[in-house]
Every structure is written in C-alpha cells, then in structure tokens.
Amino acid sequence: LALRRGKMSDYSGNYSFYERKWEEERELLINAQKNQEKELKETEEFIERFRYKASKARQVQSRVKQLEKIDRIEVEDELANVSFSFPEPERSGQVVMRLENIKKSYG
C-alpha cells in the first residue's frame, strides 16, 4: 500500500516492483499533464482570438465554462524522504521473559 496526496494505492509485489510502477504512473501523469496544458493553451488562445466577435460569443462562453470545470492534473515531485525520530526507550530490566510449567515435545 502507498499513500500519496491523500489517496491510497495498492501494489502487489516487492519494493522494486512498486518503484517501477510508481515511475510508470508518474510518466503517464507527466504526459497527460503536457497534453492537458496544450489543450488549455489552445482553448485560451481561441477565447482571446474570438472574445470580441459577436458571432462566436456563444462558443467563447462555452469554452470559458469548460476551462473553469477542468480538473488540473498535478504531478507530484519525486518521492520525499521521510525521517522518523523515536525517543530512546527505557531499559526494560534484566529479565526478558519468565516461563513456568512449559513443556516441549516433538511429533
């Protein structure tokens, strides 16, 4: 399991499998973000070009609403390093475990 940006993802496999999958997903997100930015730029250029043209007013308004509704794709940075600092534990004592009336058998 991996928790990133508040979303939980499940990966089956070892850590190197997770790293590979994470990189693949990140590359896909980067490409999707580039495509989205290109589309947004084209839409904004259309709006700027035809903003004051009466015959295109409806299309311009439609594109403005479309821009407002778009969920922007955000690509997270590389995996952040997390460091933990645990307090020094108290000494537990000399006796770790005491057992009484224990039996051991084979087979």
PDB file of N, CA and C in Angstrom:
ATOM      1  N   LEU A   1       0.839  -1.182   0.000  1.00  0.00           N
ATOM      2  CA  LEU A   1       0.000   0.000   0.000  1.00  0.00           C
ATOM      3  C   LEU A   1       0.879   1.239   0.000  1.00  0.00           C
ATOM      4  N   ALA A   2       0.413   2.252  -0.714  1.00  0.00           N
ATOM      5  CA  ALA A   2       1.140   3.515  -0.751  1.00  0.00           C
ATOM      6  C   ALA A   2       0.139   4.647  -0.567  1.00  0.00           C
ATOM      7  N   LEU A   3       0.502   5.611   0.233  1.00  0.00           N
ATOM      8  CA  LEU A   3      -0.342   6.768   0.472  1.00  0.00           C
ATOM      9  C   LEU A   3       0.340   7.980  -0.135  1.00  0.00           C
ATOM     10  N   ARG A   4      -0.304   8.550  -1.151  1.00  0.00           N
ATOM     11  CA  ARG A   4       0.246   9.738  -1.805  1.00  0.00           C
ATOM     12  C   ARG A   4      -0.877  10.735  -2.031  1.00  0.00           C
ATOM     13  N   ARG A   5      -0.640  11.957  -1.575  1.00  0.00           N
ATOM     14  CA  ARG A   5      -1.609  13.043  -1.730  1.00  0.00           C
ATOM     15  C   ARG A   5      -3.000  12.652  -1.253  1.00  0.00           C
ATOM     16  N   GLY A   6      -3.050  11.920  -0.163  1.00  0.00           N
ATOM     17  CA  GLY A   6      -4.323  11.551   0.428  1.00  0.00           C
ATOM     18  C   GLY A   6      -5.041  10.400  -0.255  1.00  0.00           C
ATOM     19  N   LYS A   7      -4.402   9.762  -1.212  1.00  0.00           N
ATOM     20  CA  LYS A   7      -5.019   8.631  -1.905  1.00  0.00           C
ATOM     21  C   LYS A   7      -4.203   7.374  -1.650  1.00  0.00           C
ATOM     22  N   MET A   8      -4.911   6.286  -1.389  1.00  0.00           N
ATOM     23  CA  MET A   8      -4.267   5.013  -1.104  1.00  0.00           C
ATOM     24  C   MET A   8      -4.219   4.183  -2.383  1.00  0.00           C
ATOM     25  N   SER A   9      -3.048   3.641  -2.688  1.00  0.00           N
ATOM     26  CA  SER A   9      -2.875   2.769  -3.849  1.00  0.00           C
ATOM     27  C   SER A   9      -2.331   1.434  -3.379  1.00  0.00           C
ATOM     28  N   ASP A  10      -2.782   0.373  -4.027  1.00  0.00           N
ATOM     29  CA  ASP A  10      -2.366  -0.977  -3.661  1.00  0.00           C
ATOM     30  C   ASP A  10      -1.438  -1.520  -4.743  1.00  0.00           C
ATOM     31  N   TYR A  11      -0.269  -1.977  -4.355  1.00  0.00           N
ATOM     32  CA  TYR A  11       0.701  -2.575  -5.272  1.00  0.00           C
ATOM     33  C   TYR A  11       1.017  -3.976  -4.778  1.00  0.00           C
ATOM     34  N   SER A  12       0.881  -4.950  -5.666  1.00  0.00           N
ATOM     35  CA  SER A  12       1.255  -6.314  -5.269  1.00  0.00           C
ATOM     36  C   SER A  12       2.656  -6.570  -5.799  1.00  0.00           C
ATOM     37  N   GLY A  13       3.532  -6.982  -4.951  1.00  0.00           N
ATOM     38  CA  GLY A  13       4.913  -7.221  -5.343  1.00  0.00           C
ATOM     39  C   GLY A  13       5.857  -6.627  -4.315  1.00  0.00           C
ATOM     40  N   ASN A  14       7.141  -6.690  -4.640  1.00  0.00           N
ATOM     41  CA  ASN A  14       8.134  -6.170  -3.702  1.00  0.00           C
ATOM     42  C   ASN A  14       8.365  -4.670  -3.931  1.00  0.00           C
ATOM     43  N   TYR A  15       9.322  -4.110  -3.213  1.00  0.00           N
ATOM     44  CA  TYR A  15       9.544  -2.669  -3.266  1.00  0.00           C
ATOM     45  C   TYR A  15      10.046  -2.213  -4.630  1.00  0.00           C
ATOM     46  N   SER A  16      10.907  -3.002  -5.272  1.00  0.00           N
ATOM     47  CA  SER A  16      11.403  -2.597  -6.591  1.00  0.00           C
ATOM     48  C   SER A  16      10.266  -2.602  -7.618  1.00  0.00           C
ATOM     49  N   PHE A  17       9.309  -3.522  -7.468  1.00  0.00           N
ATOM     50  CA  PHE A  17       8.124  -3.526  -8.332  1.00  0.00           C
ATOM     51  C   PHE A  17       7.325  -2.233  -8.112  1.00  0.00           C
ATOM     52  N   TYR A  18       7.151  -1.863  -6.857  1.00  0.00           N
ATOM     53  CA  TYR A  18       6.439  -0.626  -6.518  1.00  0.00           C
ATOM     54  C   TYR A  18       7.127   0.586  -7.144  1.00  0.00           C
ATOM     55  N   GLU A  19       8.458   0.650  -7.031  1.00  0.00           N
ATOM     56  CA  GLU A  19       9.192   1.780  -7.596  1.00  0.00           C
ATOM     57  C   GLU A  19       9.007   1.868  -9.104  1.00  0.00           C
ATOM     58  N   ARG A  20       9.082   0.706  -9.791  1.00  0.00           N
ATOM     59  CA  ARG A  20       8.888   0.693 -11.249  1.00  0.00           C
ATOM     60  C   ARG A  20       7.486   1.183 -11.618  1.00  0.00           C
ATOM     61  N   LYS A  21       6.485   0.640 -10.921  1.00  0.00           N
ATOM     62  CA  LYS A  21       5.101   1.023 -11.208  1.00  0.00           C
ATOM     63  C   LYS A  21       4.880   2.509 -10.920  1.00  0.00           C
ATOM     64  N   TRP A  22       5.467   2.995  -9.841  1.00  0.00           N
ATOM     65  CA  TRP A  22       5.314   4.400  -9.483  1.00  0.00           C
ATOM     66  C   TRP A  22       5.911   5.284 -10.572  1.00  0.00           C
ATOM     67  N   GLU A  23       7.085   4.930 -11.077  1.00  0.00           N
ATOM     68  CA  GLU A  23       7.720   5.697 -12.150  1.00  0.00           C
ATOM     69  C   GLU A  23       6.879   5.657 -13.421  1.00  0.00           C
ATOM     70  N   GLU A  24       6.332   4.478 -13.751  1.00  0.00           N
ATOM     71  CA  GLU A  24       5.479   4.364 -14.938  1.00  0.00           C
ATOM     72  C   GLU A  24       4.250   5.258 -14.801  1.00  0.00           C
ATOM     73  N   GLU A  25       3.617   5.213 -13.641  1.00  0.00           N
ATOM     74  CA  GLU A  25       2.437   6.040 -13.410  1.00  0.00           C
ATOM     75  C   GLU A  25       2.796   7.521 -13.467  1.00  0.00           C
ATOM     76  N   ARG A  26       3.946   7.861 -12.934  1.00  0.00           N
ATOM     77  CA  ARG A  26       4.391   9.253 -12.939  1.00  0.00           C
ATOM     78  C   ARG A  26       4.636   9.736 -14.363  1.00  0.00           C
ATOM     79  N   GLU A  27       5.267   8.889 -15.196  1.00  0.00           N
ATOM     80  CA  GLU A  27       5.495   9.245 -16.596  1.00  0.00           C
ATOM     81  C   GLU A  27       4.170   9.451 -17.328  1.00  0.00           C
ATOM     82  N   LEU A  28       3.201   8.574 -17.067  1.00  0.00           N
ATOM     83  CA  LEU A  28       1.877   8.730 -17.681  1.00  0.00           C
ATOM     84  C   LEU A  28       1.232  10.045 -17.250  1.00  0.00           C
ATOM     85  N   LEU A  29       1.370  10.373 -15.970  1.00  0.00           N
ATOM     86  CA  LEU A  29       0.811  11.634 -15.479  1.00  0.00           C
ATOM     87  C   LEU A  29       1.489  12.842 -16.114  1.00  0.00           C
ATOM     88  N   ILE A  30       2.814  12.764 -16.273  1.00  0.00           N
ATOM     89  CA  ILE A  30       3.549  13.869 -16.895  1.00  0.00           C
ATOM     90  C   ILE A  30       3.070  14.070 -18.324  1.00  0.00           C
ATOM     91  N   ASN A  31       2.912  12.971 -19.070  1.00  0.00           N
ATOM     92  CA  ASN A  31       2.430  13.076 -20.448  1.00  0.00           C
ATOM     93  C   ASN A  31       1.007  13.619 -20.497  1.00  0.00           C
ATOM     94  N   ALA A  32       0.156  13.146 -19.597  1.00  0.00           N
ATOM     95  CA  ALA A  32      -1.224  13.637 -19.550  1.00  0.00           C
ATOM     96  C   ALA A  32      -1.254  15.124 -19.202  1.00  0.00           C
ATOM     97  N   GLN A  33      -0.370  15.537 -18.299  1.00  0.00           N
ATOM     98  CA  GLN A  33      -0.307  16.942 -17.921  1.00  0.00           C
ATOM     99  C   GLN A  33       0.132  17.799 -19.109  1.00  0.00           C
ATOM    100  N   LYS A  34       1.122  17.327 -19.868  1.00  0.00           N
ATOM    101  CA  LYS A  34       1.579  18.064 -21.051  1.00  0.00           C
ATOM    102  C   LYS A  34       0.451  18.203 -22.067  1.00  0.00           C
ATOM    103  N   ASN A  35      -0.289  17.108 -22.297  1.00  0.00           N
ATOM    104  CA  ASN A  35      -1.410  17.163 -23.233  1.00  0.00           C
ATOM    105  C   ASN A  35      -2.486  18.122 -22.740  1.00  0.00           C
ATOM    106  N   GLN A  36      -2.763  18.073 -21.450  1.00  0.00           N
ATOM    107  CA  GLN A  36      -3.772  18.965 -20.889  1.00  0.00           C
ATOM    108  C   GLN A  36      -3.337  20.423 -21.023  1.00  0.00           C
ATOM    109  N   GLU A  37      -2.071  20.707 -20.746  1.00  0.00           N
ATOM    110  CA  GLU A  37      -1.568  22.076 -20.875  1.00  0.00           C
ATOM    111  C   GLU A  37      -1.681  22.564 -22.318  1.00  0.00           C
ATOM    112  N   LYS A  38      -1.403  21.682 -23.265  1.00  0.00           N
ATOM    113  CA  LYS A  38      -1.520  22.034 -24.683  1.00  0.00           C
ATOM    114  C   LYS A  38      -2.969  22.376 -25.028  1.00  0.00           C
ATOM    115  N   GLU A  39      -3.907  21.541 -24.568  1.00  0.00           N
ATOM    116  CA  GLU A  39      -5.328  21.792 -24.823  1.00  0.00           C
ATOM    117  C   GLU A  39      -5.790  23.087 -24.157  1.00  0.00           C
ATOM    118  N   LEU A  40      -5.334  23.323 -22.940  1.00  0.00           N
ATOM    119  CA  LEU A  40      -5.708  24.548 -22.237  1.00  0.00           C
ATOM    120  C   LEU A  40      -5.182  25.778 -22.972  1.00  0.00           C
ATOM    121  N   LYS A  41      -3.968  25.684 -23.454  1.00  0.00           N
ATOM    122  CA  LYS A  41      -3.372  26.802 -24.184  1.00  0.00           C
ATOM    123  C   LYS A  41      -4.161  27.085 -25.457  1.00  0.00           C
ATOM    124  N   GLU A  42      -4.530  26.025 -26.187  1.00  0.00           N
ATOM    125  CA  GLU A  42      -5.308  26.197 -27.412  1.00  0.00           C
ATOM    126  C   GLU A  42      -6.669  26.813 -27.105  1.00  0.00           C
ATOM    127  N   THR A  43      -7.297  26.366 -26.031  1.00  0.00           N
ATOM    128  CA  THR A  43      -8.601  26.908 -25.648  1.00  0.00           C
ATOM    129  C   THR A  43      -8.479  28.375 -25.258  1.00  0.00           C
ATOM    130  N   GLU A  44      -7.450  28.709 -24.501  1.00  0.00           N
ATOM    131  CA  GLU A  44      -7.245  30.102 -24.098  1.00  0.00           C
ATOM    132  C   GLU A  44      -6.958  30.986 -25.304  1.00  0.00           C
ATOM    133  N   GLU A  45      -6.201  30.467 -26.271  1.00  0.00           N
ATOM    134  CA  GLU A  45      -5.935  31.229 -27.491  1.00  0.00           C
ATOM    135  C   GLU A  45      -7.223  31.455 -28.276  1.00  0.00           C
ATOM    136  N   PHE A  46      -8.076  30.430 -28.340  1.00  0.00           N
ATOM    137  CA  PHE A  46      -9.366  30.567 -29.021  1.00  0.00           C
ATOM    138  C   PHE A  46     -10.199  31.654 -28.353  1.00  0.00           C
ATOM    139  N   ILE A  47     -10.231  31.623 -27.030  1.00  0.00           N
ATOM    140  CA  ILE A  47     -11.009  32.619 -26.280  1.00  0.00           C
ATOM    141  C   ILE A  47     -10.480  34.023 -26.553  1.00  0.00           C
ATOM    142  N   GLU A  48      -9.171  34.191 -26.514  1.00  0.00           N
ATOM    143  CA  GLU A  48      -8.564  35.502 -26.755  1.00  0.00           C
ATOM    144  C   GLU A  48      -8.838  35.991 -28.172  1.00  0.00           C
ATOM    145  N   ARG A  49      -8.758  35.084 -29.131  1.00  0.00           N
ATOM    146  CA  ARG A  49      -8.912  35.454 -30.537  1.00  0.00           C
ATOM    147  C   ARG A  49     -10.344  35.886 -30.853  1.00  0.00           C
ATOM    148  N   PHE A  50     -11.327  35.181 -30.267  1.00  0.00           N
ATOM    149  CA  PHE A  50     -12.717  35.439 -30.639  1.00  0.00           C
ATOM    150  C   PHE A  50     -13.543  36.087 -29.529  1.00  0.00           C
ATOM    151  N   ARG A  51     -12.894  36.616 -28.520  1.00  0.00           N
ATOM    152  CA  ARG A  51     -13.596  37.191 -27.375  1.00  0.00           C
ATOM    153  C   ARG A  51     -14.560  38.308 -27.775  1.00  0.00           C
ATOM    154  N   TYR A  52     -14.171  39.144 -28.714  1.00  0.00           N
ATOM    155  CA  TYR A  52     -14.964  40.325 -29.056  1.00  0.00           C
ATOM    156  C   TYR A  52     -15.738  40.159 -30.359  1.00  0.00           C
ATOM    157  N   LYS A  53     -15.794  38.945 -30.861  1.00  0.00           N
ATOM    158  CA  LYS A  53     -16.528  38.681 -32.093  1.00  0.00           C
ATOM    159  C   LYS A  53     -17.923  38.180 -31.722  1.00  0.00           C
ATOM    160  N   ALA A  54     -18.940  38.911 -32.124  1.00  0.00           N
ATOM    161  CA  ALA A  54     -20.320  38.588 -31.728  1.00  0.00           C
ATOM    162  C   ALA A  54     -20.762  37.223 -32.230  1.00  0.00           C
ATOM    163  N   SER A  55     -20.321  36.827 -33.413  1.00  0.00           N
ATOM    164  CA  SER A  55     -20.765  35.552 -33.981  1.00  0.00           C
ATOM    165  C   SER A  55     -20.199  34.350 -33.223  1.00  0.00           C
ATOM    166  N   LYS A  56     -19.138  34.538 -32.474  1.00  0.00           N
ATOM    167  CA  LYS A  56     -18.502  33.444 -31.728  1.00  0.00           C
ATOM    168  C   LYS A  56     -18.728  33.551 -30.218  1.00  0.00           C
ATOM    169  N   ALA A  57     -19.562  34.477 -29.796  1.00  0.00           N
ATOM    170  CA  ALA A  57     -19.754  34.732 -28.362  1.00  0.00           C
ATOM    171  C   ALA A  57     -20.207  33.481 -27.618  1.00  0.00           C
ATOM    172  N   ARG A  58     -21.114  32.722 -28.206  1.00  0.00           N
ATOM    173  CA  ARG A  58     -21.609  31.513 -27.547  1.00  0.00           C
ATOM    174  C   ARG A  58     -20.495  30.483 -27.378  1.00  0.00           C
ATOM    175  N   GLN A  59     -19.708  30.306 -28.422  1.00  0.00           N
ATOM    176  CA  GLN A  59     -18.594  29.347 -28.346  1.00  0.00           C
ATOM    177  C   GLN A  59     -17.574  29.789 -27.305  1.00  0.00           C
ATOM    178  N   VAL A  60     -17.302  31.079 -27.267  1.00  0.00           N
ATOM    179  CA  VAL A  60     -16.342  31.600 -26.291  1.00  0.00           C
ATOM    180  C   VAL A  60     -16.851  31.352 -24.874  1.00  0.00           C
ATOM    181  N   GLN A  61     -18.119  31.636 -24.615  1.00  0.00           N
ATOM    182  CA  GLN A  61     -18.688  31.402 -23.285  1.00  0.00           C
ATOM    183  C   GLN A  61     -18.628  29.925 -22.911  1.00  0.00           C
ATOM    184  N   SER A  62     -18.900  29.072 -23.886  1.00  0.00           N
ATOM    185  CA  SER A  62     -18.839  27.629 -23.655  1.00  0.00           C
ATOM    186  C   SER A  62     -17.423  27.195 -23.285  1.00  0.00           C
ATOM    187  N   ARG A  63     -16.447  27.734 -23.984  1.00  0.00           N
ATOM    188  CA  ARG A  63     -15.052  27.375 -23.699  1.00  0.00           C
ATOM    189  C   ARG A  63     -14.597  27.924 -22.351  1.00  0.00           C
ATOM    190  N   VAL A  64     -15.078  29.095 -21.979  1.00  0.00           N
ATOM    191  CA  VAL A  64     -14.727  29.659 -20.669  1.00  0.00           C
ATOM    192  C   VAL A  64     -15.261  28.751 -19.565  1.00  0.00           C
ATOM    193  N   LYS A  65     -16.509  28.307 -19.701  1.00  0.00           N
ATOM    194  CA  LYS A  65     -17.086  27.388 -18.716  1.00  0.00           C
ATOM    195  C   LYS A  65     -16.322  26.075 -18.689  1.00  0.00           C
ATOM    196  N   GLN A  66     -15.928  25.616 -19.866  1.00  0.00           N
ATOM    197  CA  GLN A  66     -15.160  24.370 -19.971  1.00  0.00           C
ATOM    198  C   GLN A  66     -13.842  24.504 -19.205  1.00  0.00           C
ATOM    199  N   LEU A  67     -13.170  25.641 -19.363  1.00  0.00           N
ATOM    200  CA  LEU A  67     -11.910  25.875 -18.647  1.00  0.00           C
ATOM    201  C   LEU A  67     -12.116  25.870 -17.135  1.00  0.00           C
ATOM    202  N   GLU A  68     -13.218  26.447 -16.686  1.00  0.00           N
ATOM    203  CA  GLU A  68     -13.480  26.518 -15.247  1.00  0.00           C
ATOM    204  C   GLU A  68     -13.730  25.140 -14.644  1.00  0.00           C
ATOM    205  N   LYS A  69     -14.291  24.233 -15.427  1.00  0.00           N
ATOM    206  CA  LYS A  69     -14.656  22.911 -14.916  1.00  0.00           C
ATOM    207  C   LYS A  69     -13.518  21.899 -14.946  1.00  0.00           C
ATOM    208  N   ILE A  70     -12.468  22.185 -15.680  1.00  0.00           N
ATOM    209  CA  ILE A  70     -11.387  21.211 -15.856  1.00  0.00           C
ATOM    210  C   ILE A  70     -10.630  20.996 -14.550  1.00  0.00           C
ATOM    211  N   ASP A  71     -10.438  19.728 -14.201  1.00  0.00           N
ATOM    212  CA  ASP A  71      -9.585  19.374 -13.065  1.00  0.00           C
ATOM    213  C   ASP A  71      -8.151  19.317 -13.568  1.00  0.00           C
ATOM    214  N   ARG A  72      -7.330  20.182 -13.040  1.00  0.00           N
ATOM    215  CA  ARG A  72      -5.933  20.247 -13.478  1.00  0.00           C
ATOM    216  C   ARG A  72      -5.171  19.024 -12.985  1.00  0.00           C
ATOM    217  N   ILE A  73      -4.356  18.470 -13.847  1.00  0.00           N
ATOM    218  CA  ILE A  73      -3.518  17.322 -13.490  1.00  0.00           C
ATOM    219  C   ILE A  73      -2.258  17.856 -12.827  1.00  0.00           C
ATOM    220  N   GLU A  74      -1.986  17.370 -11.638  1.00  0.00           N
ATOM    221  CA  GLU A  74      -0.782  17.770 -10.919  1.00  0.00           C
ATOM    222  C   GLU A  74       0.121  16.560 -10.756  1.00  0.00           C
ATOM    223  N   VAL A  75       1.375  16.751 -11.092  1.00  0.00           N
ATOM    224  CA  VAL A  75       2.358  15.679 -10.954  1.00  0.00           C
ATOM    225  C   VAL A  75       3.146  15.942  -9.685  1.00  0.00           C
ATOM    226  N   GLU A  76       3.179  14.948  -8.816  1.00  0.00           N
ATOM    227  CA  GLU A  76       3.916  15.115  -7.568  1.00  0.00           C
ATOM    228  C   GLU A  76       5.413  14.980  -7.819  1.00  0.00           C
ATOM    229  N   ASP A  77       6.164  15.589  -6.955  1.00  0.00           N
ATOM    230  CA  ASP A  77       7.618  15.522  -7.061  1.00  0.00           C
ATOM    231  C   ASP A  77       8.099  14.115  -6.762  1.00  0.00           C
ATOM    232  N   GLU A  78       9.381  13.932  -6.920  1.00  0.00           N
ATOM    233  CA  GLU A  78       9.985  12.640  -6.590  1.00  0.00           C
ATOM    234  C   GLU A  78       9.602  12.248  -5.172  1.00  0.00           C
ATOM    235  N   LEU A  79       9.754  10.991  -4.874  1.00  0.00           N
ATOM    236  CA  LEU A  79       9.430  10.513  -3.531  1.00  0.00           C
ATOM    237  C   LEU A  79      10.204  11.316  -2.489  1.00  0.00           C
ATOM    238  N   ALA A  80       9.497  11.826  -1.539  1.00  0.00           N
ATOM    239  CA  ALA A  80      10.134  12.593  -0.477  1.00  0.00           C
ATOM    240  C   ALA A  80      10.704  11.639   0.560  1.00  0.00           C
ATOM    241  N   ASN A  81      11.824  12.010   1.103  1.00  0.00           N
ATOM    242  CA  ASN A  81      12.414  11.204   2.169  1.00  0.00           C
ATOM    243  C   ASN A  81      11.698  11.512   3.474  1.00  0.00           C
ATOM    244  N   VAL A  82      11.368  10.484   4.171  1.00  0.00           N
ATOM    245  CA  VAL A  82      10.701  10.640   5.458  1.00  0.00           C
ATOM    246  C   VAL A  82      11.661  10.171   6.536  1.00  0.00           C
ATOM    247  N   SER A  83      11.814  10.979   7.552  1.00  0.00           N
ATOM    248  CA  SER A  83      12.683  10.559   8.648  1.00  0.00           C
ATOM    249  C   SER A  83      11.863  10.530   9.933  1.00  0.00           C
ATOM    250  N   PHE A  84      12.122   9.523  10.718  1.00  0.00           N
ATOM    251  CA  PHE A  84      11.437   9.352  11.987  1.00  0.00           C
ATOM    252  C   PHE A  84      12.435   9.545  13.110  1.00  0.00           C
ATOM    253  N   SER A  85      11.951  10.081  14.198  1.00  0.00           N
ATOM    254  CA  SER A  85      12.787  10.241  15.376  1.00  0.00           C
ATOM    255  C   SER A  85      12.008   9.686  16.566  1.00  0.00           C
ATOM    256  N   PHE A  86      12.466   8.548  17.062  1.00  0.00           N
ATOM    257  CA  PHE A  86      11.798   7.917  18.190  1.00  0.00           C
ATOM    258  C   PHE A  86      12.584   8.213  19.458  1.00  0.00           C
ATOM    259  N   PRO A  87      11.886   8.430  20.568  1.00  0.00           N
ATOM    260  CA  PRO A  87      12.602   8.673  21.820  1.00  0.00           C
ATOM    261  C   PRO A  87      13.330   7.406  22.266  1.00  0.00           C
ATOM    262  N   GLU A  88      14.403   7.606  22.975  1.00  0.00           N
ATOM    263  CA  GLU A  88      15.181   6.480  23.492  1.00  0.00           C
ATOM    264  C   GLU A  88      14.317   5.703  24.484  1.00  0.00           C
ATOM    265  N   PRO A  89      14.148   4.391  24.283  1.00  0.00           N
ATOM    266  CA  PRO A  89      13.289   3.617  25.193  1.00  0.00           C
ATOM    267  C   PRO A  89      13.968   3.405  26.548  1.00  0.00           C
ATOM    268  N   GLU A  90      13.126   3.218  27.548  1.00  0.00           N
ATOM    269  CA  GLU A  90      13.657   2.926  28.880  1.00  0.00           C
ATOM    270  C   GLU A  90      14.197   1.504  28.904  1.00  0.00           C
ATOM    271  N   ARG A  91      15.161   1.267  29.748  1.00  0.00           N
ATOM    272  CA  ARG A  91      15.698  -0.083  29.892  1.00  0.00           C
ATOM    273  C   ARG A  91      14.633  -0.965  30.518  1.00  0.00           C
ATOM    274  N   SER A  92      14.423  -2.133  29.912  1.00  0.00           N
ATOM    275  CA  SER A  92      13.333  -2.998  30.361  1.00  0.00           C
ATOM    276  C   SER A  92      13.702  -3.843  31.575  1.00  0.00           C
ATOM    277  N   GLY A  93      14.950  -3.960  31.883  1.00  0.00           N
ATOM    278  CA  GLY A  93      15.358  -4.750  33.039  1.00  0.00           C
ATOM    279  C   GLY A  93      16.198  -5.935  32.613  1.00  0.00           C
ATOM    280  N   GLN A  94      16.617  -6.735  33.594  1.00  0.00           N
ATOM    281  CA  GLN A  94      17.472  -7.885  33.322  1.00  0.00           C
ATOM    282  C   GLN A  94      16.679  -9.075  32.794  1.00  0.00           C
ATOM    283  N   VAL A  95      15.498  -9.329  33.346  1.00  0.00           N
ATOM    284  CA  VAL A  95      14.701 -10.498  32.975  1.00  0.00           C
ATOM    285  C   VAL A  95      13.816 -10.112  31.791  1.00  0.00           C
ATOM    286  N   VAL A  96      14.018 -10.787  30.676  1.00  0.00           N
ATOM    287  CA  VAL A  96      13.228 -10.501  29.487  1.00  0.00           C
ATOM    288  C   VAL A  96      11.913 -11.261  29.529  1.00  0.00           C
ATOM    289  N   MET A  97      11.973 -12.569  29.886  1.00  0.00           N
ATOM    290  CA  MET A  97      10.772 -13.387  29.940  1.00  0.00           C
ATOM    291  C   MET A  97      10.952 -14.461  30.999  1.00  0.00           C
ATOM    292  N   ARG A  98       9.912 -14.733  31.748  1.00  0.00           N
ATOM    293  CA  ARG A  98       9.952 -15.784  32.754  1.00  0.00           C
ATOM    294  C   ARG A  98       8.808 -16.744  32.448  1.00  0.00           C
ATOM    295  N   LEU A  99       9.133 -18.041  32.294  1.00  0.00           N
ATOM    296  CA  LEU A  99       8.147 -19.061  31.957  1.00  0.00           C
ATOM    297  C   LEU A  99       8.114 -20.112  33.052  1.00  0.00           C
ATOM    298  N   GLU A 100       6.927 -20.626  33.326  1.00  0.00           N
ATOM    299  CA  GLU A 100       6.769 -21.689  34.317  1.00  0.00           C
ATOM    300  C   GLU A 100       5.880 -22.773  33.731  1.00  0.00           C
ATOM    301  N   ASN A 101       6.175 -24.034  34.092  1.00  0.00           N
ATOM    302  CA  ASN A 101       5.388 -25.194  33.649  1.00  0.00           C
ATOM    303  C   ASN A 101       5.281 -25.276  32.123  1.00  0.00           C
ATOM    304  N   ILE A 102       6.377 -25.121  31.449  1.00  0.00           N
ATOM    305  CA  ILE A 102       6.415 -25.188  29.984  1.00  0.00           C
ATOM    306  C   ILE A 102       6.896 -26.564  29.573  1.00  0.00           C
ATOM    307  N   LYS A 103       6.252 -27.150  28.559  1.00  0.00           N
ATOM    308  CA  LYS A 103       6.642 -28.463  28.054  1.00  0.00           C
ATOM    309  C   LYS A 103       6.944 -28.352  26.576  1.00  0.00           C
ATOM    310  N   LYS A 104       7.866 -29.177  26.125  1.00  0.00           N
ATOM    311  CA  LYS A 104       8.256 -29.205  24.729  1.00  0.00           C
ATOM    312  C   LYS A 104       8.226 -30.647  24.263  1.00  0.00           C
ATOM    313  N   SER A 105       7.635 -30.892  23.089  1.00  0.00           N
ATOM    314  CA  SER A 105       7.612 -32.258  22.555  1.00  0.00           C
ATOM    315  C   SER A 105       7.725 -32.196  21.039  1.00  0.00           C
ATOM    316  N   TYR A 106       8.135 -33.306  20.453  1.00  0.00           N
ATOM    317  CA  TYR A 106       8.273 -33.399  19.007  1.00  0.00           C
ATOM    318  C   TYR A 106       7.267 -34.393  18.469  1.00  0.00           C
ATOM    319  N   GLY A 107       6.733 -34.109  17.289  1.00  0.00           N
ATOM    320  CA  GLY A 107       5.966 -35.049  16.528  1.00  0.00           C
ATOM    321  C   GLY A 107       4.615 -35.291  16.954  1.00  0.00           C
TER     322      GLY A 107
END
